[in-house]
Short mmCIF file of C-alpha atoms and ligand atoms in Angstrom, two decimals:
data_model
loop_
_atom_site.label_atom_id
_atom_site.label_comp_id
_atom_site.label_asym_id
_atom_site.label_seq_id
_atom_site.Cartn_x
_atom_site.Cartn_y
_atom_site.Cartn_z
CA MET A 42 255.04 68.30 103.99
CA GLU A 43 252.67 70.27 102.44
CA ASP A 44 254.17 70.62 99.31
CA PHE A 45 254.44 66.96 99.32
CA ARG A 46 250.83 65.97 100.72
CA LEU A 47 249.74 68.55 97.43
CA ALA A 48 251.63 66.56 94.65
CA VAL A 49 250.30 63.57 96.23
CA ASN A 50 246.49 64.98 96.14
CA ASN A 51 247.28 65.94 92.97
CA ALA A 52 248.19 62.81 91.63
CA VAL A 53 245.08 61.20 92.92
CA ARG A 54 242.92 63.63 90.86
CA VAL A 55 244.64 63.16 87.71
CA GLY A 56 244.85 59.26 88.86
CA LEU A 57 241.20 58.77 89.46
CA GLN A 58 240.12 60.92 86.01
CA ALA A 59 242.73 59.14 83.84
CA ARG A 60 242.05 55.32 85.41
CA VAL A 61 245.47 55.32 85.87
CA THR A 62 246.33 53.06 88.81
CA SER A 63 250.35 52.20 89.16
CA ARG A 64 253.11 54.04 89.84
CA ASN A 65 254.57 53.66 87.24
CA ALA A 66 251.80 54.77 84.75
CA LEU A 67 251.20 58.22 86.61
CA ASN A 68 254.92 58.46 86.02
CA LYS A 69 255.06 58.68 82.72
CA LEU A 70 251.58 60.52 82.37
CA VAL A 71 251.80 63.32 84.92
CA TYR A 72 255.78 63.89 85.61
CA LYS A 73 256.74 66.45 83.37
CA ASP A 74 253.58 68.38 83.88
CA PHE A 75 254.80 67.84 87.77
CA ARG A 76 258.11 68.59 87.10
CA CYS A 77 256.49 72.39 85.96
CA ASN A 78 253.83 72.89 88.39
CA HIS A 79 255.98 71.82 91.92
CA PRO A 80 259.04 72.98 90.50
CA GLY A 81 260.89 73.24 93.75
CA MET A 82 260.58 69.87 94.45
CA TYR A 83 263.34 67.27 94.32
CA ALA A 84 262.17 64.69 91.75
CA GLN A 85 263.36 61.49 93.70
CA HIS A 86 260.31 62.71 96.46
CA LEU A 87 257.84 63.25 93.26
CA VAL A 88 258.39 59.72 92.59
CA SER A 89 257.21 58.71 95.88
CA ALA A 90 254.75 61.18 95.97
CA PHE A 91 253.36 58.93 93.20
CA GLU A 92 253.63 55.80 94.51
CA VAL A 93 251.85 57.39 98.05
CA ALA A 94 249.62 58.29 95.67
CA ALA A 95 249.17 54.74 94.01
CA SER A 96 248.64 53.14 97.88
CA VAL A 97 245.40 55.69 98.18
CA MET A 98 244.24 54.40 95.27
CA LYS A 99 244.74 50.87 96.38
CA THR A 100 243.11 51.25 99.39
CA TYR A 101 239.97 53.10 97.17
CA ARG A 102 239.36 50.35 95.09
CA LYS A 103 239.53 47.86 97.57
CA ARG A 104 236.35 49.67 99.55
CA ILE A 105 234.91 49.78 96.08
CA ARG A 106 235.32 46.06 95.56
CA ALA A 107 233.67 45.68 99.07
CA LYS A 108 230.58 47.54 97.77
CA ALA A 109 231.21 50.61 100.50
CA GLU A 110 230.77 53.47 98.97
CA PRO A 111 234.04 55.86 100.08
CA ARG A 112 234.83 59.57 99.60
CA THR A 113 236.96 60.83 96.72
CA PRO A 114 240.19 59.89 98.27
CA TYR A 115 242.89 62.57 99.39
CA VAL A 116 245.89 62.35 102.27
CA LYS A 117 244.90 64.64 105.24
CA ARG A 118 247.57 64.09 107.02
CA LEU A 119 250.72 65.99 106.62
CA MET A 120 253.54 63.40 105.76
CA MET A 121 256.01 62.81 103.24
CA LYS A 122 257.75 59.53 102.21
CA THR A 123 261.08 59.05 100.24
CA GLU A 124 262.97 56.24 99.03
CA ASN A 125 265.91 55.32 100.39
CA GLN A 126 268.20 56.76 97.09
CA ALA A 127 266.60 59.78 98.68
CA TYR A 128 268.20 60.68 101.91
CA LYS A 129 271.43 59.73 103.99
CA LEU A 130 271.48 58.52 107.38
CA ASP A 131 274.57 58.88 109.05
CA ARG A 132 274.18 55.68 111.47
CA ASP A 133 276.69 57.08 114.20
CA SER A 134 275.21 59.88 115.29
CA GLY A 135 271.45 59.56 113.96
CA ILE A 136 271.83 62.95 111.47
CA ILE A 137 268.89 62.79 108.43
CA ASP A 138 270.39 64.71 105.64
CA LEU A 139 267.51 65.12 103.77
CA PRO A 140 267.23 66.99 100.10
CA ILE A 141 264.23 69.35 99.74
CA ARG A 142 265.12 70.89 96.68
CA ALA A 143 268.70 71.92 94.70
CA GLY A 144 270.91 73.20 97.06
CA CYS A 145 268.71 73.44 100.30
CA HIS A 146 269.03 70.26 102.21
CA VAL A 147 267.14 69.68 105.87
CA LYS A 148 268.86 68.02 108.50
CA LEU A 149 267.00 65.85 110.88
CA LYS A 150 268.31 64.60 114.19
CA LEU A 151 267.20 61.11 115.47
CA VAL A 152 266.84 60.81 119.42
CA VAL A 153 268.05 57.74 119.38
CA SER A 154 267.85 55.39 122.23
CA GLN A 155 269.37 52.17 123.18
CA TYR A 156 266.44 49.67 121.23
CA HIS A 157 267.36 52.11 118.05
CA ARG A 158 270.90 51.35 118.68
CA ARG A 159 270.44 47.53 118.39
CA TYR A 160 269.36 48.31 114.70
CA LEU A 161 271.41 50.99 113.83
CA ASP A 162 274.03 49.26 114.26
CA ASP A 163 273.77 46.13 112.39
CA PRO A 164 275.43 45.62 109.25
CA THR A 165 272.75 43.33 107.84
CA LEU A 166 270.27 45.79 107.97
CA SER A 167 270.08 47.72 105.43
CA LEU A 168 267.79 51.14 104.93
CA GLY A 169 264.73 50.78 103.52
CA SER A 170 262.12 54.22 102.66
CA LEU A 171 261.87 57.05 104.72
CA THR A 172 258.25 58.64 106.55
CA VAL A 173 258.18 61.82 108.15
CA LEU A 174 255.51 63.13 110.21
CA PRO A 175 254.75 66.39 111.91
CA ASP A 176 255.56 64.62 115.13
CA ARG A 177 257.86 61.43 114.32
CA VAL A 178 260.31 59.96 111.85
CA ILE A 179 259.78 56.49 110.46
CA VAL A 180 262.93 54.94 109.14
CA ALA A 181 262.32 51.25 107.77
CA PHE A 182 265.10 48.94 107.84
CA ARG A 183 265.56 45.84 105.31
CA LYS A 184 267.14 42.40 105.55
CA GLU A 185 268.04 39.72 104.17
CA THR A 186 266.03 36.76 105.15
CA PRO A 187 267.85 34.54 107.18
CA LYS A 188 267.77 30.86 105.96
CA LEU A 189 265.47 28.65 108.39
CA TYR A 190 267.11 26.08 109.80
CA ALA A 191 266.13 22.47 109.85
CA PRO A 192 264.26 21.44 112.81
CA GLU A 193 265.26 19.00 115.85
CA SER A 194 261.41 19.14 117.27
CA ILE A 195 258.47 20.61 116.79
CA ILE A 196 256.02 22.45 118.93
CA SER A 197 252.38 22.57 117.86
CA LEU A 198 250.63 25.37 119.25
CA ASP A 199 246.77 25.68 119.59
CA THR A 200 245.09 28.77 119.85
CA ASN A 201 242.69 29.74 122.61
CA GLU A 202 241.40 32.61 123.76
CA GLY A 203 243.22 32.80 127.22
CA SER A 204 246.24 30.85 125.65
CA LEU A 205 248.50 28.84 123.52
CA ASP A 206 248.27 25.49 124.50
CA GLY A 207 250.53 22.38 123.22
CA VAL A 208 252.88 19.96 122.67
CA CYS A 209 256.60 20.07 122.04
CA LEU A 210 257.88 16.82 120.56
CA GLN A 211 261.40 15.83 120.64
CA GLY A 212 262.73 12.38 119.92
CA ASN A 213 260.33 10.18 121.11
CA SER A 214 259.17 12.57 124.39
CA SER A 215 256.30 14.80 124.11
CA THR A 216 255.93 17.35 126.87
CA VAL A 217 252.68 19.89 126.95
CA VAL A 218 253.58 23.31 126.64
CA LYS A 219 251.24 26.58 127.89
CA ALA A 220 251.73 30.04 127.58
CA SER A 221 249.04 32.04 129.06
CA PHE A 222 247.39 35.50 128.80
CA PRO A 223 244.64 35.53 130.99
CA GLU A 224 244.65 39.31 131.27
CA VAL A 225 243.78 40.29 127.62
CA ALA A 226 240.19 38.89 127.98
CA ALA A 227 240.04 40.92 130.85
CA ILE A 228 241.39 44.23 129.39
CA GLN A 229 239.45 44.18 126.54
CA ARG A 230 236.26 43.68 129.09
CA ARG A 231 237.32 46.66 130.86
CA HIS A 232 237.64 48.85 128.15
CA HIS A 233 234.44 47.99 126.24
CA ASP A 234 232.84 49.23 129.84
CA ARG A 235 234.45 52.19 130.10
CA ARG A 236 233.61 52.90 126.35
CA LYS A 237 229.95 51.90 127.47
CA LYS A 238 230.30 54.30 130.16
CA ILE A 239 231.75 57.09 128.54
CA GLN A 240 229.27 57.26 125.93
CA LYS A 241 226.58 57.17 128.00
CA LYS A 242 228.03 59.56 130.44
CA LYS A 243 228.76 62.17 127.62
CA ALA A 244 225.75 61.00 125.17
CA HIS A 245 225.61 65.23 124.89
CA ASP A 246 228.90 65.80 123.96
CA ARG A 247 229.37 63.30 120.81
CA ARG A 248 232.47 65.21 120.05
CA THR A 249 234.17 64.50 123.61
CA SER A 250 232.82 61.31 123.77
CA ARG A 251 234.77 60.50 120.46
CA THR A 252 237.78 62.13 121.56
CA LEU A 253 237.52 59.93 124.85
CA CYS A 254 236.96 56.65 123.48
CA ARG A 255 239.33 56.92 121.20
CA ARG A 256 241.67 57.34 124.01
CA GLU A 257 240.76 54.53 125.44
CA GLY A 258 240.96 52.76 122.61
CA MET A 259 244.50 53.83 121.69
CA ARG A 260 245.34 52.54 125.27
CA GLU A 261 243.61 49.41 124.85
CA HIS A 262 245.57 48.10 121.81
CA HIS A 263 249.07 49.41 123.78
CA ARG A 264 248.12 47.51 126.38
CA ILE A 265 246.87 44.35 124.28
CA ASP A 266 249.94 44.61 121.64
CA HIS A 267 252.75 44.95 124.62
CA ARG A 268 251.42 41.56 125.75
CA MET A 269 251.20 39.33 122.51
CA HIS A 270 254.79 40.64 121.99
CA GLN A 271 255.89 39.14 124.96
CA VAL A 272 253.71 36.16 124.61
CA ALA A 273 255.50 35.68 120.96
CA ASN A 274 258.58 36.35 122.03
CA THR A 275 258.98 33.80 124.96
CA VAL A 276 256.98 31.22 122.64
CA LEU A 277 259.88 32.08 119.99
CA SER A 278 262.90 32.20 122.15
CA PHE A 279 261.90 28.66 123.41
CA ALA A 280 261.60 27.08 119.73
CA GLU A 281 264.80 28.70 119.16
CA LYS A 282 266.93 27.24 121.74
CA HIS A 283 265.21 23.74 121.42
CA LYS A 284 265.52 24.05 117.42
CA SER A 285 262.09 23.65 117.01
CA ALA A 286 259.61 24.47 114.42
CA ILE A 287 256.05 25.87 115.17
CA VAL A 288 253.26 24.49 113.95
CA LEU A 289 249.92 27.09 114.30
CA GLU A 290 246.87 26.73 112.86
CA GLU A 291 245.49 28.23 109.74
CA PHE A 292 242.48 30.68 110.31
CA ARG A 293 241.71 31.73 106.98
CA GLY A 294 237.93 31.24 106.00
CA MET A 295 237.61 30.22 109.64
CA ARG A 296 233.81 32.06 110.37
CA TYR A 297 232.23 31.32 113.68
CA LYS A 298 228.42 30.60 113.88
CA LYS A 299 226.81 33.94 115.42
CA SER A 300 225.42 32.56 118.63
CA LYS A 301 222.79 34.30 120.42
CA ASP A 302 224.96 35.65 123.53
CA LYS A 303 226.08 38.88 122.05
CA ASP A 304 228.39 39.21 124.76
CA LEU A 305 230.63 35.70 123.43
CA ASN A 306 230.05 37.02 119.40
CA ARG A 307 232.24 40.35 120.74
CA ARG A 308 234.66 38.60 122.26
CA LEU A 309 235.35 36.22 119.44
CA SER A 310 235.57 38.82 117.25
CA LEU A 311 238.13 40.98 119.34
CA TRP A 312 240.02 38.62 120.06
CA PRO A 313 243.33 39.14 118.89
CA ARG A 314 244.32 35.46 117.81
CA ARG A 315 245.51 36.81 113.95
CA LYS A 316 247.26 39.63 115.29
CA LEU A 317 249.42 36.90 117.57
CA HIS A 318 249.84 34.58 114.81
CA GLN A 319 251.01 37.55 112.92
CA PHE A 320 253.31 38.50 115.02
CA ILE A 321 254.96 34.53 115.34
CA GLU A 322 255.31 34.65 112.06
CA TYR A 323 257.24 37.56 111.36
CA LYS A 324 259.30 37.88 114.14
CA ALA A 325 260.02 33.77 113.59
CA ALA A 326 260.91 35.05 109.93
CA TRP A 327 263.32 37.89 111.18
CA THR A 328 265.22 35.05 113.44
CA GLY A 329 264.93 32.04 111.02
CA ILE A 330 262.57 29.72 113.04
CA PRO A 331 260.34 27.85 110.77
CA VAL A 332 256.39 28.33 111.09
CA VAL A 333 253.90 25.92 109.30
CA LYS A 334 250.23 26.13 108.98
CA VAL A 335 247.66 23.84 108.91
CA ASP A 336 243.78 23.25 108.53
CA PRO A 337 242.71 23.06 111.93
CA ARG A 338 239.34 21.57 110.72
CA TYR A 339 238.51 18.59 113.48
CA SER A 340 241.26 18.80 115.07
CA SER A 341 239.15 19.76 118.15
CA LYS A 342 236.71 16.43 117.79
CA LYS A 343 239.11 14.16 116.41
CA CYS A 344 241.02 11.24 118.20
CA PRO A 345 244.52 11.54 117.71
CA ILE A 346 245.06 7.49 118.53
CA CYS A 347 242.56 5.59 116.32
CA GLY A 348 240.89 8.56 114.80
CA ARG A 349 237.30 8.69 115.56
CA ILE A 350 235.56 12.16 115.05
CA GLN A 351 233.39 12.53 117.65
CA ASP A 352 230.04 14.68 116.89
CA SER A 353 229.81 17.17 119.37
CA ARG A 354 232.95 19.32 121.11
CA MET A 355 233.64 18.11 124.38
CA CYS A 356 234.00 20.33 127.43
CA THR A 357 237.55 20.38 129.46
CA LEU A 358 238.16 16.94 128.80
CA PHE A 359 238.54 15.02 125.31
CA GLU A 360 237.69 11.44 125.67
CA CYS A 361 237.39 9.23 123.41
CA GLU A 362 235.78 5.17 123.04
CA CYS A 363 239.40 3.33 122.68
CA GLY A 364 240.10 4.84 126.11
CA TRP A 365 242.39 8.13 125.10
CA CYS A 366 241.55 10.60 127.43
CA GLN A 367 243.46 14.28 127.35
CA ASP A 368 242.98 17.94 128.04
CA ARG A 369 240.99 19.33 125.28
CA HIS A 370 243.26 21.99 124.24
CA ILE A 371 246.12 19.99 124.21
CA ASN A 372 244.12 17.49 122.04
CA ALA A 373 243.80 19.76 119.50
CA SER A 374 247.12 20.59 119.56
CA ILE A 375 248.34 16.48 118.81
CA ASN A 376 245.66 16.90 115.83
CA LEU A 377 247.62 19.85 114.26
CA LEU A 378 250.94 18.13 114.92
CA GLN A 379 249.95 15.25 113.25
CA THR A 380 248.55 17.44 110.63
CA ALA A 381 251.66 18.74 110.18
CA ILE A 382 253.81 16.01 109.96
CA SER A 383 251.46 14.01 107.26
CA LYS A 384 251.71 17.42 105.05
CA GLY A 385 255.75 16.16 105.17
CA LEU A 386 257.00 18.28 108.22
CA GLU A 387 260.42 16.48 108.64
CA VAL A 388 262.82 16.90 111.68
CA ALA A 389 266.06 15.87 111.97
CA GLY A 390 266.86 12.34 113.87
CA GLY A 391 262.77 11.40 113.01
CA LEU A 392 259.78 12.30 115.67
CA ARG A 393 257.50 9.22 116.61
CA PHE A 394 254.53 10.49 118.52
CA ASP A 395 254.08 8.18 120.98
CA PRO A 396 251.18 8.07 123.52
CA GLY A 397 252.51 6.49 126.27
CA ALA A 398 255.52 8.44 126.50
CA PHE A 399 253.43 11.15 126.93
CA GLN A 400 253.85 13.45 129.61
CA HIS A 401 250.47 14.18 131.20
CA ASP A 402 251.53 15.83 134.62
CA VAL A 403 254.69 17.56 133.48
CA MET A 404 253.98 20.94 132.11
CA MET A 405 256.63 23.85 130.78
CA ILE A 406 254.81 27.28 131.08
CA LEU A 407 256.67 29.25 128.25
CA TYR A 408 255.26 32.49 129.65
CA ASP A 409 253.33 33.39 132.69
CA PRO A 410 251.33 37.18 133.21
CA VAL A 411 252.86 37.09 136.29
CA ARG A 412 256.50 36.82 135.83
CA GLY A 413 255.72 38.53 132.38
CA ALA A 414 254.01 41.97 132.47
CA ARG A 415 255.31 44.98 133.86
CA SER A 416 252.79 46.34 137.05
CA GLU A 417 250.34 49.15 135.83
CA PRO A 418 248.02 51.27 137.71
CA ASN A 419 244.94 50.41 135.97
CA GLY A 420 243.27 53.79 136.50
CA THR A 421 239.91 52.05 138.15
CA ARG A 422 241.57 51.83 141.74
CA ARG A 423 240.51 55.01 143.10
CA VAL A 424 242.80 56.82 146.35
CA ARG A 425 240.40 57.69 148.91
CA ALA A 426 241.15 61.01 150.47
CA VAL A 427 241.93 61.32 154.35
CA THR A 428 240.50 63.67 155.99
ZN1 ZN B 10 240.01 7.24 120.38
#
């Protein structure tokens, strides 16, 4: 790993001097020199080192373009990465055979859990790159993207701070669906407060403060990811069962006007809606569920029946002069749905959104945190000692 890191950092240095940035160009330029300088190294690994170097430089150039002033890049962490031609993995025993130099191989035994088994035993998955870190090994898998099915229904979802709200449209009937995750905001709030407290308490010791804050951050990250994964999984399994397409709003370019309320600004910027969408999208691609993203413009202000655009945001209820009255979030999701259909999303058997047949009272709960999340100690409860 040290050799690999050295090779990467050398390649970065040479690449920056010569203004060469692509992996292939690096390969042409320095391969011969590097063969002499790193005589022991397996040739395939050198090429991988160039690839890592190229990606390091790419980030560096991005930072320069963003007008940040980055330090000269180098790889600090011990690591090594190889492509799938350069190592062997025995899928039954979980033993990785990694050549280091001529006649010298390293064997790594993976600790294989049931979760890992699922991927190792799946013959449709082929091996991708291998990353070796001091404490773990990352094996990437490749999968041919499955064919998207022809949808028979549509779920359109409006993403809100504590929930995904939407409608599921199937034939002529439409149902309100909801997946709520109110704890996400609460978790962020709690961890934010805790970090503030640590910073105050450890103001005299910045190193400790930083370490503790980082640990808080990691924990927050894990807890939120866990919930987002669960929400995405339940939504997708519902979609798969009903053979539905999923409609989401496109976030790109959406900015919030800074409000005077600092707390609201923070909440909006931290709100992991993009992450949730990413989870939904990649998981959908993995199983072949079609996902459509539409421009959310006016989705919260438009009346889906008469098309009138209200000038101000409504409170919890969206009311229109034509008599249409609906929950604000549901209304937004109906607008998303209509945009998607007008953009050419087709469904087997045809669909018609009939406001008369809209079932106001029936709500299908896709995800409910009480059922979904495992209980976890929140760390704030204190056990009082009984004397
Ligand atoms: Zn109207």
